[in-house]
């Protein structure tokens, strides 16, 4: 199907927005009036520019407060509309969006509204233009699509139809199934937006918190299924008002937007046509292969951080088991947990403040079909990374995630052609400890502008599903956290972001922290052994254990052991969670060790503020091992 | 009265928060449980630390979900409470806050809740501790202060009283007058918070958007009047959950908080005691003198920007009328509009990205009593600025506003000792044009963390009143705008801020723009004359005028003149507004000329996005006069 995007979705001036929409491959745009009003180009010049960019102008919008009980006001509104019809002729837009009125003089009489819209449709028809009437969720009298359709039905004019907007319909909890009863040729336009479920005024919700499909909580595939079943054949056009997208790079936002439409088309199901479950899926989109585990996590280190990090890994029980054939990359392993330390100068370490610097720069994920994973990623507009390699090295497919992290698709299991063949044996694997069995999750602070983009990226490109978004009060501000995982939870990636972008005036915590969490079968025993080896484990204050006792009253013996070993604890209805951390090892990196008991599937988020305060303390006082400054 | 602040108001760890509270001069703190839990110090050590800082621990909070219909759960809750009473003894806190329950098992039976609280009060009394019971606005059954008082009355225990929280009471629209019927000795604690009026879920409103008194829309002086009339004699303690304060510098936030309490105490009126209208005002707080106008606006310039800005001023009709005796400062004047160009190297120009650099660094405001203005500012914790001066220079009192701008208090009118005596005549005042009559307003982009602080600063320190806050969609993100003005509107300062802090990835507009708006009696004539002199006026696109015609249908002759001269237009129920802008003159500075007709009191905010898009265009394409780069 044709794709479109409203200019209001993107940041910048009209010129910026059109360039971004074209660059992301959209077929058309809805031109938001304010963008045109502030533009230096005449409507005719905008038309020409769109033509050159390969964009059609699918909609001019919005026209507000058209109907009126006051004849004089209605005459003024009609005059205003005529001006806009003039403009549309020059602009080459054949459809204008008319919203249900929110004005005090709005007509509370369906026949009068129908009559007035009929008058407008006459004027439009004279010029070959169309009127798409939309029910705003906060319209004064008309706020459901059923009502807007009833008015359009009464007006009965070939140049008048309805515009459906998924936000207005789903935010009010309307049943979208009845859309099927609207004749397809009366569905003049379709605007798509997702949103998180928020308990707030619907107008504010709409104006600030809309998201691209797949980023929120609305059932967009189901909604679209009904619209398609009704016979709608116009463009799938996005109209998203979002405070973050309004100020972030429009080129990137447009790509995110296009990805959301590709993903939506893949997911949509047209009920009643079971044989063709995904009639609209672009044929070139390969299904997502299963991901079966974390193959490795790569850290970029420098000369100052590589020593301390290697030392910490060793004391956590890792053995240095491999040396890359051609690059200064070390493989460290314990059980199925693998860490690559890459000491090259070109690592993408973007947010570090202190030396020694280190950052997670790549995730190696095991895929059932790495080649197909890569083809899917490319089809979903993920930047494919070039991989320079020596003659005897494995072909590895990699794409860049929104935070710049490389995601490598690795063949599952150990076999020829695997990435590990690029490493010559080093050290003695038998020296590795036995406490850690694999990688439980990787936690990455996301760039503020790209949190929702990241969740959609992992969902659509990798086929991971987002878990519930959590917000918690950390010592230095609110943090939003959302993990993505596969159905078997073999791969877990926790995405974190400050709820408000942090300034630079007051940065007491660890800036943009990242960590790798390893799995153990016995957190207490692991902590004891690692501590005995001198691992730089993070000390947790006594107050935490006193409160834990008051709150959850764990078994006193366990409590004493946790207190002794600085192991934290959480519990939910499915199971228990024991975990502990290292200190910061190079600007923003630390490690975690986690033990999941029973069906606990969280991340101990309740304990994160305690960990942050403890890390902050080391930054203030200086660690005995590695002072980090303030 | 004694002042207090909850640690949850401030960013950082407990150590950071206590230091900030003490440094701002608070008498006591409420210790928020999560802060203590994450702290490395034992409760006894925290007690000692507070003692050393001169802080009392006035409250330990919160204790949630105490009462229960389930006997086993109640027993567990009582055990949990005993743990916290133990802790309070070590901490030296004599009162704990118990919130009304939000749990599914909360007791829906006032007598049962009273009985259970009575049990708890017994336990507390054994240790000489007190229980303050608070109705959360979203409590399951108990959500009004009347209800919490009814339960406390039934429990009838000397160690049990109520805690009043202005947010919980005013957010629900409860009538605070009935507080007077609660015996003063049963008012165990008072928590103060303001908030903007928002139409959203009350819990989210409370957790994210509280403000310090005087920063929001609640009638805190009236509320406090009732509480004092009831006989409350405990501390005035702030409990503000605010997303911005949670992540901004706690030292500054604590000063802002203390200022809010000083201001509140000055404003509070105890009804029934007309003879002592401000019984709680700190005696050392002098009343705010009247401000009668903008004496001057000072721009810091550098060698690259001073020429272009002087040139622009000249073409706007300003004459260079004075040269400072001892500093490289020029006085430019036209009518009562005065601009100082200060070409020194130490100017505070913090956000500039491009050369040539320039910034508004000082506002000269005419005060009825400059000395008293300065004493009041100092009493309200405004940083008083040292002023190095030559022997024959005027004494000028100045304080620093939250954005770093210096505010000078100048004697009203022309007389000996005035600041202008520091300038030797230069040029020829007779050369000045006659279009501009004075300074209408100065618009300053505020640092993100300090927008609410700034509004309170201007309100309390200068006695200006905030006008309505407006939010508008600008091309590069949402902008929040709030002007402060005196009752006669002789002084107007417009404060602007991005609704979300901007990142550095996509900065197409003018970063942190500032402008000075001059008043004219005839905007069209002024624009024509200035244009004829070659002033760098900003061109406004034709589309704007087409839309203006469609929207407001101004007189065609006026419309044509505005279009010709790039003059913008707005209208409200009181009058009309014509205004035009210059291009950017040095990184972030531009000028505006405004004509107010009738009672129009706004700032043409509706036109701001058009201006921003036009300025952005110059940054992209380069101005013929002064290329600014991208």
Coordinates of N, CA, C and O in Angstrom, one line a residue, chain B residues 265-374:
Chain B
X265 N 5.4 33.1 53.4 CA 5.1 33.7 54.7 C 4.8 35.1 54.6 O 4.1 35.7 55.4
X266 N 5.4 35.8 53.6 CA 5.0 37.2 53.4 C 3.6 37.4 52.9 O 2.9 38.3 53.2
X267 N 3.2 36.4 52.1 CA 1.8 36.5 51.5 C 0.7 36.0 52.3 O -0.5 36.3 52.1
X268 N 1.0 35.2 53.3 CA -0.1 34.5 54.0 C -0.9 35.5 54.8 O -0.3 36.5 55.4
X269 N -2.2 35.4 54.8 CA -3.0 36.3 55.6 C -3.8 35.4 56.5 O -4.5 34.5 56.1
X270 N -3.8 35.7 57.8 CA -4.6 35.0 58.7 C -5.9 35.8 58.9 O -5.9 36.8 59.5
X271 N -7.0 35.2 58.3 CA -8.2 35.9 58.4 C -8.6 36.1 59.8 O -8.3 35.2 60.7
X272 N -9.3 37.2 60.2 CA -9.7 37.4 61.5 C -8.6 38.1 62.3 O -8.9 38.6 63.4
X273 N -7.5 38.3 61.8 CA -6.5 39.1 62.5 C -6.0 40.2 61.5 O -4.8 40.2 61.1
X274 N -6.9 41.1 61.2 CA -6.6 42.1 60.2 C -5.4 43.0 60.7 O -4.7 43.6 59.9
X275 N -5.3 43.2 61.9 CA -4.3 44.1 62.5 C -2.9 43.5 62.2 O -2.0 44.3 62.1
X276 N -2.8 42.2 62.1 CA -1.5 41.6 61.9 C -1.6 40.8 60.6 O -1.7 39.6 60.6
X277 N -1.6 41.5 59.5 CA -1.9 40.8 58.2 C -0.9 39.8 57.8 O -1.2 38.8 57.2
X278 N 0.3 40.0 58.2 CA 1.4 39.1 57.9 C 2.1 38.6 59.1 O 3.3 39.0 59.3
X279 N 1.4 37.8 59.9 CA 2.0 37.5 61.2 C 3.3 36.7 61.1 O 4.1 36.7 62.1
X280 N 3.4 36.0 60.0 CA 4.6 35.1 60.0 C 5.7 35.6 59.1 O 6.7 35.0 59.0
X281 N 5.6 36.8 58.6 CA 6.6 37.3 57.7 C 7.9 37.5 58.5 O 7.9 38.1 59.6
X282 N 9.0 37.0 57.9 CA 10.3 37.2 58.6 C 10.4 38.8 58.6 O 10.3 39.4 57.6
X283 N 10.8 39.3 59.8 CA 10.8 40.8 59.9 C 11.8 41.4 59.0 O 11.6 42.6 58.7
X284 N 12.8 40.7 58.6 CA 13.8 41.4 57.8 C 13.5 41.5 56.3 O 14.4 41.9 55.5
X285 N 12.3 41.1 55.9 CA 12.0 41.1 54.5 C 11.3 42.4 54.0 O 10.2 42.6 54.3
X286 N 12.1 43.3 53.4 CA 11.5 44.6 53.0 C 10.5 44.4 51.8 O 10.8 43.5 51.0
X287 N 9.4 45.1 51.8 CA 8.5 45.0 50.8 C 9.1 45.4 49.4 O 10.0 46.2 49.4
X288 N 8.5 44.9 48.3 CA 9.1 45.1 47.0 C 8.7 46.5 46.6 O 7.5 46.9 46.5
X289 N 9.7 47.3 46.3 CA 9.4 48.7 45.7 C 8.8 48.5 44.3 O 8.9 47.4 43.7
X290 N 8.1 49.5 43.8 CA 7.5 49.5 42.5 C 8.6 49.6 41.4 O 9.5 50.4 41.6
X291 N 8.4 48.8 40.4 CA 9.3 48.9 39.2 C 8.6 49.8 38.2 O 7.4 49.5 38.0
X292 N 9.2 50.7 37.6 CA 8.5 51.7 36.8 C 9.0 51.7 35.3 O 8.5 52.5 34.5
X293 N 9.9 50.8 35.0 CA 10.3 50.8 33.6 C 11.6 50.1 33.4 O 12.3 49.8 34.3
X294 N 11.9 49.8 32.1 CA 13.2 49.3 31.7 C 14.1 50.5 31.5 O 13.9 51.3 30.6
X295 N 15.2 50.6 32.4 CA 16.1 51.7 32.2 C 17.1 51.4 31.0 O 17.3 52.3 30.2
X296 N 17.5 50.2 31.0 CA 18.4 49.8 29.8 C 18.5 48.3 29.7 O 18.1 47.6 30.7
X297 N 18.9 47.8 28.6 CA 19.3 46.4 28.5 C 20.7 46.3 28.0 O 21.1 47.0 27.1
X298 N 21.5 45.5 28.7 CA 22.9 45.4 28.3 C 23.2 44.2 27.6 O 22.8 43.1 28.0
X299 N 23.9 44.3 26.4 CA 24.3 43.2 25.7 C 25.8 43.0 25.8 O 26.5 44.0 25.6
X300 N 26.2 41.9 26.1 CA 27.7 41.6 26.0 C 27.9 41.2 24.5 O 27.2 40.4 23.9
X301 N 28.9 41.9 24.0 CA 29.3 41.6 22.6 C 30.8 41.3 22.5 O 31.5 41.5 23.5
X302 N 31.2 40.8 21.4 CA 32.6 40.7 21.2 C 33.0 41.4 19.9 O 32.2 42.1 19.3
X303 N 34.3 41.3 19.6 CA 34.8 42.2 18.5 C 34.0 41.8 17.2 O 33.9 42.7 16.3
X304 N 33.6 40.6 17.0 CA 32.9 40.2 15.8 C 31.5 40.7 15.8 O 30.9 41.0 14.7
X305 N 30.8 40.7 16.9 CA 29.4 41.1 16.9 C 29.1 42.5 17.2 O 28.0 43.0 16.8
X306 N 30.1 43.3 17.8 CA 29.7 44.6 18.2 C 29.5 45.5 17.0 O 28.5 46.3 17.0
X307 N 30.2 45.3 15.9 CA 30.0 46.1 14.7 C 28.6 45.9 14.1 O 27.8 46.8 14.0
X308 N 28.3 44.7 13.8 CA 27.0 44.4 13.2 C 25.8 44.8 14.1 O 24.8 45.3 13.6
X309 N 25.9 44.7 15.4 CA 24.8 45.0 16.3 C 24.7 46.6 16.4 O 23.6 47.1 16.3
X310 N 25.8 47.3 16.5 CA 25.8 48.7 16.5 C 25.2 49.2 15.2 O 24.4 50.1 15.1
X311 N 25.6 48.6 14.1 CA 25.1 49.0 12.8 C 23.6 48.8 12.7 O 22.8 49.6 12.2
X312 N 23.1 47.7 13.2 CA 21.7 47.4 13.2 C 20.9 48.4 14.1 O 19.9 48.9 13.7
X313 N 21.5 48.7 15.3 CA 20.8 49.7 16.1 C 20.7 51.0 15.4 O 19.7 51.7 15.5
X314 N 21.8 51.4 14.8 CA 21.8 52.7 14.1 C 20.7 52.7 13.0 O 20.0 53.7 12.8
X315 N 20.6 51.6 12.3 CA 19.5 51.6 11.2 C 18.1 51.4 11.8 O 17.2 51.7 11.1
X316 N 18.0 51.0 13.0 CA 16.7 51.0 13.7 C 16.4 52.4 14.2 O 15.4 52.6 14.8
X317 N 17.4 53.3 14.1 CA 17.2 54.7 14.5 C 17.8 55.1 15.9 O 17.5 56.2 16.4
X318 N 18.6 54.2 16.4 CA 19.2 54.5 17.7 C 20.4 55.4 17.4 O 21.0 55.3 16.3
X319 N 20.7 56.2 18.4 CA 22.0 57.0 18.3 C 22.9 56.6 19.4 O 22.5 56.2 20.5
X320 N 24.2 56.6 19.0 CA 25.2 56.3 20.0 C 25.4 57.5 20.9 O 26.1 58.5 20.5
X321 N 24.8 57.6 22.1 CA 24.8 58.8 22.8 C 25.7 58.9 24.0 O 25.9 59.9 24.6
X322 N 26.3 57.7 24.3 CA 27.2 57.8 25.5 C 28.3 56.7 25.5 O 28.2 55.7 24.8
X323 N 29.4 57.1 26.1 CA 30.6 56.2 26.2 C 30.9 56.1 27.7 O 31.0 57.1 28.4
X324 N 31.1 54.9 28.2 CA 31.3 54.7 29.6 C 32.7 55.3 30.0 O 33.6 55.2 29.2
X325 N 32.7 55.9 31.2 CA 34.0 56.5 31.7 C 35.1 55.6 31.7 O 36.2 55.9 31.3
X326 N 34.9 54.4 32.1 CA 36.0 53.5 32.4 C 36.0 52.1 31.7 O 36.9 51.4 31.8
X327 N 34.9 51.8 31.0 CA 34.8 50.5 30.4 C 34.4 50.6 29.0 O 33.8 51.6 28.5
X328 N 34.7 49.6 28.2 CA 34.3 49.6 26.8 C 32.8 49.3 26.6 O 32.4 48.3 26.0
X329 N 32.1 50.3 27.1 CA 30.6 50.1 27.0 C 30.0 51.3 26.3 O 30.3 52.5 26.6
X330 N 29.2 51.1 25.3 CA 28.5 52.1 24.6 C 27.0 52.2 25.0 O 26.4 51.2 25.1
X331 N 26.5 53.4 25.1 CA 25.1 53.6 25.3 C 24.5 54.0 24.0 O 24.9 55.0 23.3
X332 N 23.4 53.3 23.6 CA 22.6 53.6 22.4 C 21.2 53.9 22.8 O 20.7 53.2 23.7
X333 N 20.7 55.0 22.3 CA 19.4 55.4 22.8 C 18.5 55.9 21.6 O 18.9 56.5 20.6
X334 N 17.2 55.7 21.9 CA 16.1 56.2 21.0 C 14.9 56.3 21.9 O 14.4 55.3 22.4
X335 N 14.3 57.6 22.0 CA 13.2 57.7 23.0 C 13.7 57.3 24.3 O 14.8 57.6 24.8
X336 N 12.9 56.5 25.0 CA 13.3 55.9 26.3 C 13.9 54.5 26.1 O 14.1 53.8 27.1
X337 N 14.1 54.1 24.9 CA 14.8 52.8 24.7 C 16.3 52.9 24.8 O 16.8 53.8 24.1
X338 N 16.9 52.2 25.6 CA 18.4 52.3 25.8 C 19.0 50.9 25.8 O 18.5 50.0 26.4
X339 N 20.1 50.8 25.0 CA 20.8 49.5 24.9 C 22.3 49.8 25.2 O 22.8 50.8 24.7
X340 N 22.9 49.0 26.1 CA 24.3 49.1 26.3 C 25.0 48.0 25.6 O 24.6 46.8 25.7
X341 N 26.0 48.3 24.9 CA 26.8 47.3 24.2 C 28.1 47.2 25.0 O 28.9 48.2 25.0
X342 N 28.3 46.1 25.6 CA 29.5 45.9 26.5 C 30.5 45.0 25.9 O 30.2 43.8 25.9
X343 N 31.6 45.5 25.4 CA 32.5 44.7 24.7 C 33.7 44.3 25.7 O 34.8 44.9 25.6
X344 N 33.4 43.5 26.6 CA 34.5 43.0 27.5 C 34.6 41.5 27.3 O 33.7 40.9 26.7
X345 N 35.7 41.0 27.8 CA 35.9 39.6 27.5 C 35.3 38.7 28.5 O 35.1 37.5 28.3
X346 N 34.8 39.2 29.7 CA 34.4 38.3 30.7 C 32.8 38.1 30.7 O 32.3 37.8 31.7
X347 N 32.2 38.5 29.6 CA 30.8 38.4 29.6 C 30.3 36.9 29.8 O 31.0 36.0 29.3
X348 N 29.2 36.8 30.4 CA 28.6 35.4 30.7 C 27.8 35.0 29.5 O 26.6 35.2 29.4
X349 N 28.4 34.4 28.5 CA 27.7 34.1 27.3 C 27.8 32.6 27.2 O 28.9 32.0 26.8
X350 N 26.8 31.9 27.6 CA 26.9 30.5 28.0 C 26.5 29.5 26.9 O 26.9 28.4 26.9
X351 N 25.5 29.9 26.1 CA 24.9 28.9 25.2 C 25.2 29.2 23.7 O 24.7 28.5 22.9
X352 N 26.1 30.1 23.5 CA 26.3 30.4 22.1 C 27.0 29.3 21.3 O 27.8 28.6 21.9
X353 N 26.7 29.2 20.1 CA 27.3 28.1 19.3 C 28.1 28.8 18.1 O 29.2 28.3 17.8
X354 N 27.6 29.8 17.6 CA 28.2 30.4 16.4 C 28.9 31.7 16.8 O 28.4 32.4 17.7
X355 N 29.9 32.1 16.1 CA 30.4 33.5 16.2 C 29.6 34.3 15.2 O 29.2 33.7 14.2
X356 N 29.5 35.5 15.2 CA 29.9 36.4 16.4 C 29.0 36.2 17.5 O 27.8 36.0 17.4
X357 N 29.5 36.3 18.7 CA 28.8 36.0 19.9 C 28.2 37.3 20.6 O 28.8 38.3 20.6
X358 N 27.0 37.2 21.1 CA 26.4 38.3 21.8 C 25.3 37.7 22.7 O 24.7 36.7 22.4
X359 N 25.0 38.4 23.8 CA 24.0 37.9 24.7 C 23.5 39.0 25.6 O 24.3 40.0 25.9
X360 N 22.2 38.9 26.0 CA 21.7 39.8 27.0 C 22.4 39.4 28.3 O 22.2 38.3 28.7
X361 N 23.1 40.3 29.0 CA 23.7 40.0 30.2 C 23.2 40.8 31.4 O 23.5 40.5 32.5
X362 N 22.5 41.9 31.1 CA 21.9 42.7 32.2 C 20.7 43.4 31.8 O 20.5 43.8 30.7
X363 N 19.8 43.5 32.8 CA 18.6 44.2 32.7 C 18.7 45.4 33.7 O 18.9 45.2 34.9
X364 N 18.5 46.6 33.2 CA 18.5 47.7 34.1 C 17.0 48.1 34.3 O 16.3 48.4 33.4
X365 N 16.5 47.9 35.5 CA 15.1 48.2 35.8 C 15.0 49.4 36.7 O 15.7 49.5 37.7
X366 N 14.1 50.3 36.5 CA 13.9 51.4 37.3 C 13.0 51.0 38.5 O 12.0 50.5 38.4
X367 N 13.6 51.4 39.7 CA 12.9 51.0 40.9 C 12.6 52.3 41.7 O 13.4 53.2 41.7
X368 N 11.5 52.3 42.4 CA 11.2 53.4 43.3 C 12.2 53.6 44.4 O 12.4 54.7 45.0
X369 N 12.9 52.5 44.8 CA 13.8 52.5 45.9 C 14.9 51.4 45.6 O 14.8 50.3 46.1
X370 N 15.9 51.8 44.8 CA 16.8 50.7 44.4 C 17.5 50.0 45.6 O 17.8 48.8 45.6
X371 N 17.8 50.8 46.7 CA 18.4 50.2 47.8 C 17.6 49.2 48.5 O 18.0 48.1 48.8
X372 N 16.3 49.5 48.6 CA 15.4 48.6 49.2 C 15.2 47.3 48.3 O 15.1 46.2 48.8
X373 N 15.1 47.6 47.0 CA 15.0 46.5 46.1 C 16.2 45.5 46.3 O 16.0 44.3 46.3
X374 N 17.4 46.0 46.5 CA 18.5 45.2 46.7 C 18.5 44.5 48.0 O 18.8 43.3 48.1

